[in-house]
Amino acid sequence: MRQKENRGLSPGSAMDDYALVLNAGSSSLKFCVYRRPGSGAWMLEARGQIEGIGTSPLFTAKDGSGGVLASESLAETVRDVPAALDGLADWLRGRYAGARVLGVGHRVVHGGATYAAPVRITPQVIDDLRKLVPLAPLHQPYNLAAIEAVARRLPEVPQVACFDTSFHRGQSAVAELIPLPQEIRRSGVQRYGFHGLSYEYIASVLPEVAPEIAAGRVIVAHLGSGASLCALKQRRSIDSTLGFTALDGLCMGTRPGAVDPGVILHLFQTLGLSAKEVETMLYKKSGLLAISGTSNDMRDLLGNSDPAAVLAVEYFVYRAAREVGALAAVLEGLDGMIFTAGIGENSAEIRRRICRASAWLGIDLDQDANDRGGPRISRPGSRVSAWVIPTNEELMIARHTARILGLAPRKE
Ligand code: ADP
């Protein structure tokens, strides 16, 4: 790491407090640094990521206003989450030497049926979360690796786990049910829902950004490389398109979305694939990538006239519109539709096509507003209003961490 170049650049002072937000995946470690000055409120100080862990690790960081702080390759020895965390710690020490870290908040994909809210991490919590690894094998182990690596390096610093599933707890029994035999259900097989930190953030800003629908029936479309819809009634989740795992529902970048379970049996029984091969197919080789045969990135597909790329986009929109109809039925009507995440925030074309396919519900899109990117993208008289609201999962984690650890803004 080139931390030496950054030494002495610390914009804060020794009086300042810091809190970290970490989002650890299999090949990336995303982070945010929040600073609380000697007096005043918490503010975003830096955000960045180490991507390509295990292949060609690349460290990038920006300050709170988007200015580049770092962009550099790391040694190939950065092979796992703990090694990435060491790299990040080097950079943080160089930049914020002597800073007090008051807490670390983590994104944890699975909180199971028990953790219906963020929680301060204890050895018991870690044990509980480890039991959920089989339910989220591609995410949970890396989330836990980050928690344990921080605990080893900063044993005095309290940590908080914020779950992607929590926001969905409290749904009705029918919404959570997977109708398999009772002994299977008792082992934790139910619909959990994901992207909860994103939906919780959107729900938290609704009264300010879109007050007229805040108390109503709203569908939020989180369309990124992972994609799902959430049905909100009075800002609470009543159903969503992701279920037991993050494979259900909409077509995603490399995941298929809902598939007839008979197809999975066919892969095992007729084609003789192994569990590992099926897992890799479902998480990494399906969805937009599989349909187009070329890319999982919506930007590439929208700019490509090849019939397979065109079909991939058509299927993405078709599936999204189909699920919008399903959740509108669950909500018994619709007052608002919100787009968020990489595709939802940036692609006017995908928003236009999903809104057009959902026009029967009463969405009357304002083309100019949609091209400008919102926030309101429906015409004034539209029965259902449509919106673009950028999500901020890290801020949600920071808020939870500050609340649970009692890190209130300092009085001016
Ligand atoms: P995640 O956090 O799940 O990795 P994001 O929410 O960052 O994903 O979304 C990433 C996706 O957003 C990319 O794969 C890309 O397809 C899509 N995306 C970003 N910008 C645009 C754009 N201008 N037009 C269409 N798609 C976009």
CSV table of C-alpha atoms and ligand atoms in Angstrom, one decimal:
chain,number,residue,atom,x,y,z
A,1,MET,CA,0.0,0.0,0.0
A,2,ARG,CA,1.1,3.5,-0.6
A,3,GLN,CA,-0.1,4.8,2.7
A,4,LYS,CA,3.1,6.8,3.2
A,5,GLU,CA,1.9,9.2,0.4
A,6,ASN,CA,-1.2,9.9,2.4
A,7,ARG,CA,0.5,10.3,5.8
A,8,GLY,CA,-0.2,13.7,7.3
A,9,LEU,CA,-3.1,14.4,4.9
A,10,SER,CA,-5.7,13.8,7.6
A,11,PRO,CA,-8.4,16.4,7.2
A,12,GLY,CA,-9.6,15.8,10.8
A,13,SER,CA,-8.0,16.6,14.1
A,14,ALA,CA,-7.0,14.4,17.1
A,15,MET,CA,-10.3,15.4,18.7
A,16,ASP,CA,-12.4,13.8,16.0
A,17,ASP,CA,-14.1,10.5,16.3
A,18,TYR,CA,-14.5,7.9,13.5
A,19,ALA,CA,-16.9,5.1,12.7
A,20,LEU,CA,-16.4,2.5,10.0
A,21,VAL,CA,-19.0,0.7,7.8
A,22,LEU,CA,-17.9,-2.5,6.1
A,23,ASN,CA,-19.6,-4.6,3.5
A,24,ALA,CA,-17.5,-7.7,2.8
A,25,GLY,CA,-18.2,-10.0,-0.1
A,26,SER,CA,-16.3,-12.9,-1.7
A,27,SER,CA,-14.2,-10.7,-4.0
A,28,SER,CA,-14.7,-7.2,-2.7
A,29,LEU,CA,-14.6,-5.2,0.6
A,30,LYS,CA,-16.5,-2.0,0.5
A,31,PHE,CA,-16.1,0.6,3.2
A,32,CYS,CA,-17.2,4.0,4.4
A,33,VAL,CA,-15.5,6.2,7.0
A,34,TYR,CA,-17.7,8.6,9.0
A,35,ARG,CA,-16.2,11.4,11.0
A,36,ARG,CA,-17.7,13.3,14.0
A,37,PRO,CA,-15.8,16.5,14.4
A,38,GLY,CA,-15.0,17.9,17.9
A,39,SER,CA,-18.4,19.4,17.7
A,40,GLY,CA,-21.2,18.6,15.3
A,41,ALA,CA,-22.9,15.8,13.4
A,42,TRP,CA,-21.5,12.6,11.8
A,43,MET,CA,-20.4,13.1,8.2
A,44,LEU,CA,-19.2,10.9,5.4
A,45,GLU,CA,-15.4,11.3,5.3
A,46,ALA,CA,-14.4,8.7,2.7
A,47,ARG,CA,-15.8,5.7,0.8
A,48,GLY,CA,-14.2,3.1,-1.3
A,49,GLN,CA,-13.5,-0.6,-1.9
A,50,ILE,CA,-11.0,-3.2,-2.5
A,51,GLU,CA,-12.3,-5.2,-5.5
A,52,GLY,CA,-10.7,-8.2,-7.2
A,53,ILE,CA,-9.7,-9.9,-3.9
A,54,GLY,CA,-8.0,-13.1,-4.8
A,55,THR,CA,-7.3,-12.1,-8.5
A,56,SER,CA,-6.1,-8.6,-9.2
A,57,PRO,CA,-6.9,-6.5,-6.1
A,58,LEU,CA,-7.6,-2.9,-6.7
A,59,PHE,CA,-8.0,-0.3,-4.0
A,60,THR,CA,-10.1,2.9,-4.7
A,61,ALA,CA,-11.3,5.6,-2.3
A,62,LYS,CA,-13.1,8.9,-2.7
A,63,ASP,CA,-13.8,11.7,-0.2
A,64,GLY,CA,-17.3,12.8,0.9
A,65,SER,CA,-17.7,15.0,-2.2
A,66,GLY,CA,-16.5,12.4,-4.7
A,67,GLY,CA,-12.8,13.6,-5.1
A,68,VAL,CA,-10.4,10.7,-5.7
A,69,LEU,CA,-8.3,9.8,-2.7
A,70,ALA,CA,-6.7,6.6,-3.9
A,71,SER,CA,-6.7,4.3,-6.9
A,72,GLU,CA,-4.0,1.7,-6.9
A,73,SER,CA,-3.3,-2.0,-7.4
A,74,LEU,CA,-2.6,-4.1,-4.3
A,75,ALA,CA,-0.2,-7.0,-4.0
A,76,GLU,CA,-1.6,-10.3,-5.1
A,77,THR,CA,-1.1,-11.5,-1.5
A,78,VAL,CA,-4.4,-9.8,-0.8
A,79,ARG,CA,-6.2,-13.2,-1.3
A,80,ASP,CA,-9.0,-13.0,1.3
A,81,VAL,CA,-11.1,-10.7,3.4
A,82,PRO,CA,-8.7,-10.5,6.4
A,83,ALA,CA,-5.8,-9.6,4.0
A,84,ALA,CA,-8.0,-7.0,2.4
A,85,LEU,CA,-8.8,-5.6,5.8
A,86,ASP,CA,-5.1,-5.3,6.6
A,87,GLY,CA,-4.7,-3.3,3.4
A,88,LEU,CA,-7.5,-1.1,4.3
A,89,ALA,CA,-6.2,-0.7,7.9
A,90,ASP,CA,-2.8,0.4,6.5
A,91,TRP,CA,-4.5,3.1,4.4
A,92,LEU,CA,-6.6,4.2,7.3
A,93,ARG,CA,-3.7,4.4,9.7
A,94,GLY,CA,-1.7,6.5,7.1
A,95,ARG,CA,-4.6,8.9,6.6
A,96,TYR,CA,-6.1,9.1,10.0
A,97,ALA,CA,-3.2,8.4,12.3
A,98,GLY,CA,-4.2,8.5,16.0
A,99,ALA,CA,-7.9,8.6,15.2
A,100,ARG,CA,-10.3,7.0,17.6
A,101,VAL,CA,-12.6,4.4,16.0
A,102,LEU,CA,-15.8,4.3,18.1
A,103,GLY,CA,-17.5,1.6,16.3
A,104,VAL,CA,-17.7,-0.6,13.2
A,105,GLY,CA,-21.0,-1.4,11.5
A,106,HIS,CA,-21.2,-4.4,9.1
A,107,ARG,CA,-23.6,-5.4,6.4
A,108,VAL,CA,-24.6,-9.0,7.1
A,109,VAL,CA,-26.7,-10.7,4.5
A,110,HIS,CA,-28.6,-13.1,6.7
A,111,GLY,CA,-30.1,-12.6,10.2
A,112,GLY,CA,-32.4,-15.6,10.0
A,113,ALA,CA,-35.7,-15.5,11.7
A,114,THR,CA,-34.2,-14.4,15.0
A,115,TYR,CA,-32.5,-11.1,14.2
A,116,ALA,CA,-35.3,-8.8,13.3
A,117,ALA,CA,-33.2,-5.7,14.0
A,118,PRO,CA,-29.5,-4.7,14.0
A,119,VAL,CA,-27.5,-6.0,17.0
A,120,ARG,CA,-24.3,-5.3,18.8
A,121,ILE,CA,-22.0,-8.2,18.1
A,122,THR,CA,-21.1,-10.7,20.8
A,123,PRO,CA,-19.5,-14.2,20.6
A,124,GLN,CA,-23.1,-15.5,20.9
A,125,VAL,CA,-24.2,-13.4,17.9
A,126,ILE,CA,-21.2,-14.7,15.9
A,127,ASP,CA,-22.2,-18.3,16.7
A,128,ASP,CA,-25.8,-17.7,15.7
A,129,LEU,CA,-24.8,-16.1,12.4
A,130,ARG,CA,-22.4,-19.0,11.6
A,131,LYS,CA,-25.3,-21.4,11.8
A,132,LEU,CA,-26.9,-19.4,8.9
A,133,VAL,CA,-23.9,-19.9,6.6
A,134,PRO,CA,-25.7,-22.8,4.7
A,135,LEU,CA,-28.5,-20.4,3.9
A,136,ALA,CA,-26.2,-17.8,2.3
A,137,PRO,CA,-23.0,-19.6,1.5
A,138,LEU,CA,-21.8,-17.0,-0.9
A,139,HIS,CA,-22.1,-14.0,1.4
A,140,GLN,CA,-22.4,-14.9,5.1
A,141,PRO,CA,-18.8,-16.4,5.4
A,142,TYR,CA,-17.3,-13.2,4.2
A,143,ASN,CA,-19.4,-11.0,6.4
A,144,LEU,CA,-18.3,-13.1,9.4
A,145,ALA,CA,-14.7,-13.1,8.2
A,146,ALA,CA,-14.7,-9.3,8.3
A,147,ILE,CA,-16.3,-9.2,11.8
A,148,GLU,CA,-13.7,-11.6,13.2
A,149,ALA,CA,-10.8,-9.9,11.5
A,150,VAL,CA,-11.9,-6.6,13.1
A,151,ALA,CA,-12.4,-8.3,16.5
A,152,ARG,CA,-8.8,-9.6,16.3
A,153,ARG,CA,-7.2,-6.3,15.3
A,154,LEU,CA,-9.4,-3.9,17.4
A,155,PRO,CA,-10.7,-6.0,20.3
A,156,GLU,CA,-11.9,-2.9,22.2
A,157,VAL,CA,-14.0,-1.5,19.4
A,158,PRO,CA,-17.7,-2.4,19.5
A,159,GLN,CA,-19.2,-3.8,16.3
A,160,VAL,CA,-22.8,-3.9,15.0
A,161,ALA,CA,-24.3,-6.3,12.5
A,162,CYS,CA,-27.0,-4.9,10.2
A,163,PHE,CA,-29.0,-7.5,8.3
A,164,ASP,CA,-30.4,-7.5,4.8
A,165,THR,CA,-33.3,-9.6,6.0
A,166,SER,CA,-34.4,-7.7,9.2
A,167,PHE,CA,-36.5,-5.1,7.4
A,168,HIS,CA,-38.8,-7.9,6.1
A,169,ARG,CA,-39.4,-9.5,9.4
A,170,GLY,CA,-42.9,-8.9,10.7
A,171,GLN,CA,-44.5,-10.0,7.3
A,172,SER,CA,-47.6,-12.1,7.4
A,173,ALA,CA,-47.4,-15.9,7.8
A,174,VAL,CA,-48.5,-16.4,4.2
A,175,ALA,CA,-45.9,-14.1,2.8
A,176,GLU,CA,-43.1,-16.0,4.7
A,177,LEU,CA,-44.4,-19.5,4.0
A,178,ILE,CA,-42.6,-22.0,1.7
A,179,PRO,CA,-45.1,-24.9,1.7
A,180,LEU,CA,-42.8,-27.9,2.2
A,181,PRO,CA,-43.1,-30.5,5.0
A,182,GLN,CA,-43.0,-29.1,8.5
A,183,GLU,CA,-39.7,-30.7,9.5
A,184,ILE,CA,-38.1,-28.8,6.6
A,185,ARG,CA,-39.7,-25.5,7.6
A,186,ARG,CA,-38.6,-26.1,11.2
A,187,SER,CA,-35.0,-26.1,9.9
A,188,GLY,CA,-35.4,-22.5,8.8
A,189,VAL,CA,-36.8,-22.9,5.3
A,190,GLN,CA,-39.1,-19.9,4.8
A,191,ARG,CA,-39.1,-16.7,2.7
A,192,TYR,CA,-36.7,-14.1,4.3
A,193,GLY,CA,-36.3,-11.3,1.6
A,194,PHE,CA,-33.1,-9.3,1.0
A,195,HIS,CA,-31.9,-5.8,0.1
A,196,GLY,CA,-33.6,-4.8,3.4
A,197,LEU,CA,-31.1,-2.1,4.2
A,198,SER,CA,-31.8,-0.4,0.9
A,199,TYR,CA,-35.6,-0.7,1.4
A,200,GLU,CA,-35.3,0.6,4.9
A,201,TYR,CA,-33.3,3.6,3.7
A,202,ILE,CA,-35.9,4.4,1.0
A,203,ALA,CA,-38.7,4.0,3.6
A,204,SER,CA,-36.9,6.4,5.9
A,205,VAL,CA,-36.7,9.2,3.4
A,206,LEU,CA,-40.2,8.8,1.9
A,207,PRO,CA,-41.9,11.3,4.2
A,208,GLU,CA,-39.4,14.0,3.0
A,209,VAL,CA,-39.0,13.0,-0.7
A,210,ALA,CA,-42.4,11.7,-1.6
A,211,PRO,CA,-44.8,12.7,1.3
A,212,GLU,CA,-48.0,12.0,-0.6
A,213,ILE,CA,-47.2,8.3,-0.9
A,214,ALA,CA,-45.3,7.7,2.4
A,215,ALA,CA,-48.4,6.4,4.2
A,216,GLY,CA,-49.6,4.4,1.2
A,217,ARG,CA,-49.1,1.4,-1.0
A,218,VAL,CA,-45.7,1.5,-2.6
A,219,ILE,CA,-43.5,-0.8,-4.7
A,220,VAL,CA,-39.8,-0.2,-4.5
A,221,ALA,CA,-37.7,-1.6,-7.4
A,222,HIS,CA,-34.1,-2.2,-6.3
A,223,LEU,CA,-32.5,-2.9,-9.7
A,224,GLY,CA,-28.8,-3.5,-9.5
A,225,SER,CA,-26.6,-6.5,-10.3
A,226,GLY,CA,-28.9,-8.2,-7.7
A,227,ALA,CA,-32.5,-7.1,-8.2
A,228,SER,CA,-35.7,-7.3,-6.2
A,229,LEU,CA,-39.0,-5.6,-5.5
A,230,CYS,CA,-40.5,-4.8,-2.1
A,231,ALA,CA,-44.1,-4.0,-1.3
A,232,LEU,CA,-44.4,-1.3,1.3
A,233,LYS,CA,-47.6,-0.5,3.2
A,234,GLN,CA,-47.2,2.5,5.5
A,235,ARG,CA,-43.4,2.2,5.0
A,236,ARG,CA,-43.3,-1.4,6.3
A,237,SER,CA,-42.3,-4.4,4.1
A,238,ILE,CA,-45.3,-6.7,3.6
A,239,ASP,CA,-43.7,-8.8,0.8
A,240,SER,CA,-40.8,-8.9,-1.6
A,241,THR,CA,-39.6,-11.0,-4.6
A,242,LEU,CA,-36.5,-12.5,-3.0
A,243,GLY,CA,-37.2,-15.5,-0.7
A,244,PHE,CA,-35.2,-18.1,1.1
A,245,THR,CA,-32.1,-17.1,-0.8
A,246,ALA,CA,-31.1,-14.2,-3.1
A,247,LEU,CA,-32.0,-16.3,-6.2
A,248,ASP,CA,-35.8,-15.8,-6.4
A,249,GLY,CA,-37.9,-13.3,-8.2
A,250,LEU,CA,-36.5,-11.0,-10.9
A,251,CYS,CA,-34.0,-11.8,-13.5
A,252,MET,CA,-30.6,-10.5,-12.3
A,253,GLY,CA,-27.1,-9.9,-13.8
A,254,THR,CA,-25.9,-13.5,-13.3
A,255,ARG,CA,-28.9,-15.1,-11.4
A,256,PRO,CA,-32.0,-16.4,-13.1
A,257,GLY,CA,-34.7,-15.2,-10.7
A,258,ALA,CA,-37.6,-17.5,-10.2
A,259,VAL,CA,-37.1,-20.9,-11.9
A,260,ASP,CA,-39.4,-23.9,-11.9
A,261,PRO,CA,-37.8,-26.2,-9.2
A,262,GLY,CA,-38.3,-29.1,-11.6
A,263,VAL,CA,-35.5,-27.6,-13.7
A,264,ILE,CA,-33.1,-27.9,-10.8
A,265,LEU,CA,-34.1,-31.5,-10.3
A,266,HIS,CA,-33.4,-32.0,-14.1
A,267,LEU,CA,-29.9,-30.5,-13.7
A,268,PHE,CA,-29.1,-33.1,-10.9
A,269,GLN,CA,-31.0,-36.1,-12.2
A,270,THR,CA,-30.8,-36.0,-15.9
A,271,LEU,CA,-27.7,-33.9,-16.6
A,272,GLY,CA,-25.8,-35.2,-13.5
A,273,LEU,CA,-24.4,-31.9,-12.4
A,274,SER,CA,-22.9,-31.6,-9.0
A,275,ALA,CA,-24.3,-29.4,-6.2
A,276,LYS,CA,-21.3,-27.1,-6.7
A,277,GLU,CA,-21.9,-26.9,-10.5
A,278,VAL,CA,-25.5,-26.0,-10.0
A,279,GLU,CA,-24.7,-23.4,-7.4
A,280,THR,CA,-22.2,-21.8,-9.7
A,281,MET,CA,-24.7,-21.9,-12.5
A,282,LEU,CA,-27.4,-20.3,-10.4
A,283,TYR,CA,-25.4,-17.5,-8.9
A,284,LYS,CA,-22.8,-16.7,-11.5
A,285,LYS,CA,-23.7,-18.0,-15.0
A,286,SER,CA,-27.4,-17.3,-15.4
A,287,GLY,CA,-29.7,-14.2,-15.8
A,288,LEU,CA,-28.7,-11.4,-18.2
A,289,LEU,CA,-25.3,-13.0,-18.8
A,290,ALA,CA,-26.8,-16.3,-19.8
A,291,ILE,CA,-29.5,-14.8,-22.1
A,292,SER,CA,-27.2,-12.4,-23.9
A,293,GLY,CA,-24.2,-14.7,-23.9
A,294,THR,CA,-22.0,-11.7,-23.6
A,295,SER,CA,-22.6,-9.4,-20.6
A,296,ASN,CA,-24.3,-9.1,-17.2
A,297,ASP,CA,-24.1,-5.3,-17.4
A,298,MET,CA,-27.3,-3.5,-18.4
A,299,ARG,CA,-25.3,-0.7,-20.0
A,300,ASP,CA,-23.6,-3.1,-22.5
A,301,LEU,CA,-26.9,-4.8,-23.2
A,302,LEU,CA,-28.9,-1.6,-23.9
A,303,GLY,CA,-26.3,-0.5,-26.4
A,304,ASN,CA,-26.2,-3.8,-28.2
A,305,SER,CA,-28.6,-4.7,-31.1
A,306,ASP,CA,-27.7,-8.4,-31.1
A,307,PRO,CA,-31.0,-10.3,-30.8
A,308,ALA,CA,-29.7,-12.2,-27.7
A,309,ALA,CA,-28.9,-8.9,-25.9
A,310,VAL,CA,-32.3,-7.5,-26.9
A,311,LEU,CA,-34.0,-10.6,-25.5
A,312,ALA,CA,-32.1,-10.3,-22.3
A,313,VAL,CA,-33.4,-6.7,-21.7
A,314,GLU,CA,-36.9,-7.7,-22.8
A,315,TYR,CA,-36.9,-10.6,-20.3
A,316,PHE,CA,-35.6,-8.3,-17.5
A,317,VAL,CA,-38.4,-5.8,-18.1
A,318,TYR,CA,-41.0,-8.6,-18.6
A,319,ARG,CA,-40.2,-10.3,-15.4
A,320,ALA,CA,-40.1,-7.0,-13.4
A,321,ALA,CA,-43.5,-5.9,-14.8
A,322,ARG,CA,-44.9,-9.3,-14.0
A,323,GLU,CA,-43.8,-9.1,-10.4
A,324,VAL,CA,-45.0,-5.5,-10.1
A,325,GLY,CA,-48.4,-6.9,-10.9
A,326,ALA,CA,-48.1,-9.6,-8.3
A,327,LEU,CA,-47.1,-7.2,-5.6
A,328,ALA,CA,-49.8,-4.7,-6.6
A,329,ALA,CA,-52.2,-7.6,-5.9
A,330,VAL,CA,-50.7,-8.2,-2.5
A,331,LEU,CA,-51.0,-4.5,-1.7
A,332,GLU,CA,-54.6,-4.4,-3.1
A,333,GLY,CA,-53.7,-1.5,-5.3
A,334,LEU,CA,-50.8,0.9,-5.8
A,335,ASP,CA,-50.1,4.5,-4.9
A,336,GLY,CA,-46.4,4.8,-5.8
A,337,MET,CA,-43.6,3.1,-7.6
A,338,ILE,CA,-39.9,3.9,-6.8
A,339,PHE,CA,-36.8,3.0,-8.7
A,340,THR,CA,-33.4,2.7,-7.0
A,341,ALA,CA,-29.9,1.0,-7.2
A,342,GLY,CA,-27.5,1.0,-10.2
A,343,ILE,CA,-30.1,0.3,-13.0
A,344,GLY,CA,-33.0,1.9,-11.3
A,345,GLU,CA,-31.2,5.1,-10.6
A,346,ASN,CA,-29.3,5.4,-13.9
A,347,SER,CA,-31.3,3.9,-16.7
A,348,ALA,CA,-34.1,6.1,-18.0
A,349,GLU,CA,-34.8,3.4,-20.7
A,350,ILE,CA,-35.4,0.6,-18.2
A,351,ARG,CA,-37.6,2.8,-16.0
A,352,ARG,CA,-39.6,3.8,-19.1
A,353,ARG,CA,-40.1,0.3,-20.2
A,354,ILE,CA,-41.2,-1.0,-16.8
A,355,CYS,CA,-43.5,1.9,-16.4
A,356,ARG,CA,-45.0,1.4,-19.8
A,357,ALA,CA,-45.6,-2.2,-19.1
A,358,SER,CA,-47.2,-1.2,-15.8
A,359,ALA,CA,-49.3,1.6,-17.3
A,360,TRP,CA,-52.5,-0.5,-16.7
A,361,LEU,CA,-52.0,0.1,-12.9
A,362,GLY,CA,-52.2,3.9,-13.5
A,363,ILE,CA,-48.6,5.0,-14.0
A,364,ASP,CA,-48.4,7.9,-16.4
A,365,LEU,CA,-44.7,8.5,-17.0
A,366,ASP,CA,-43.4,12.1,-17.6
A,367,GLN,CA,-40.7,11.4,-20.3
A,368,ASP,CA,-38.7,14.6,-19.6
A,369,ALA,CA,-38.7,14.1,-15.9
A,370,ASN,CA,-37.7,10.5,-16.4
A,371,ASP,CA,-34.8,11.5,-18.8
A,372,ARG,CA,-33.7,14.1,-16.1
A,373,GLY,CA,-33.7,11.3,-13.5
A,374,GLY,CA,-36.4,12.5,-11.2
A,375,PRO,CA,-37.0,12.5,-8.3
A,376,ARG,CA,-40.7,12.5,-9.5
A,377,ILE,CA,-41.0,10.9,-13.0
A,378,SER,CA,-44.8,10.7,-13.4
A,379,ARG,CA,-47.1,13.4,-14.7
A,380,PRO,CA,-49.0,15.5,-12.1
A,381,GLY,CA,-52.3,13.7,-12.8
A,382,SER,CA,-50.9,10.2,-12.7
A,383,ARG,CA,-53.0,7.9,-10.5
A,384,VAL,CA,-49.9,6.2,-9.4
A,385,SER,CA,-46.8,8.4,-8.9
A,386,ALA,CA,-43.4,7.2,-10.0
A,387,TRP,CA,-40.1,8.2,-8.5
A,388,VAL,CA,-36.3,7.8,-8.6
A,389,ILE,CA,-34.7,7.8,-5.2
A,390,PRO,CA,-31.0,6.9,-4.8
A,391,THR,CA,-30.4,4.3,-2.1
A,392,ASN,CA,-27.8,4.5,0.6
A,393,GLU,CA,-27.3,1.2,2.4
A,394,GLU,CA,-24.1,2.4,4.1
A,395,LEU,CA,-25.8,5.4,5.6
A,396,MET,CA,-28.5,3.1,7.0
A,397,ILE,CA,-25.8,0.9,8.6
A,398,ALA,CA,-24.0,4.0,10.0
A,399,ARG,CA,-27.3,5.2,11.5
A,400,HIS,CA,-28.0,1.9,13.1
A,401,THR,CA,-24.5,1.6,14.4
A,402,ALA,CA,-24.6,5.1,15.9
A,403,ARG,CA,-27.9,4.4,17.5
A,404,ILE,CA,-27.0,1.0,19.0
A,405,LEU,CA,-23.6,2.3,20.3
A,406,GLY,CA,-25.1,5.6,21.5
A,407,LEU,CA,-22.9,7.6,19.2
A,408,ALA,CA,-25.2,10.7,19.0
A,409,PRO,CA,-24.1,13.8,17.2
A,410,ARG,CA,-22.2,16.1,19.5
A,411,LYS,CA,-24.0,19.2,20.6
A,412,GLU,CA,-22.6,22.3,18.8
B,1,ADP,P1,-24.6,-4.0,-6.8
B,1,ADP,O1,-24.4,-3.0,-5.7
B,1,ADP,O2,-25.6,-5.0,-6.6
B,1,ADP,O3,-23.3,-4.6,-7.3
B,1,ADP,P2,-25.4,-1.7,-8.3
B,1,ADP,O4,-26.6,-1.3,-7.6
B,1,ADP,O5,-24.2,-0.9,-8.2
B,1,ADP,O6,-25.1,-3.2,-8.1
B,1,ADP,O7,-25.8,-1.8,-9.9
B,1,ADP,C1,-24.9,-2.3,-10.8
B,1,ADP,C2,-25.5,-2.4,-12.1
B,1,ADP,O8,-26.1,-1.2,-12.5
B,1,ADP,C3,-24.5,-2.6,-13.2
B,1,ADP,O9,-24.3,-4.0,-13.4
B,1,ADP,C4,-25.1,-2.0,-14.4
B,1,ADP,O10,-25.7,-3.0,-15.2
B,1,ADP,C5,-26.1,-1.1,-13.9
B,1,ADP,N1,-26.0,0.3,-14.4
B,1,ADP,C6,-25.2,1.3,-13.8
B,1,ADP,N2,-25.3,2.4,-14.5
B,1,ADP,C7,-26.2,2.2,-15.6
B,1,ADP,C8,-26.7,2.9,-16.6
B,1,ADP,N3,-26.4,4.2,-16.8
B,1,ADP,N4,-27.6,2.3,-17.4
B,1,ADP,C9,-27.9,1.0,-17.3
B,1,ADP,N5,-27.5,0.3,-16.3
B,1,ADP,C10,-26.6,0.8,-15.4
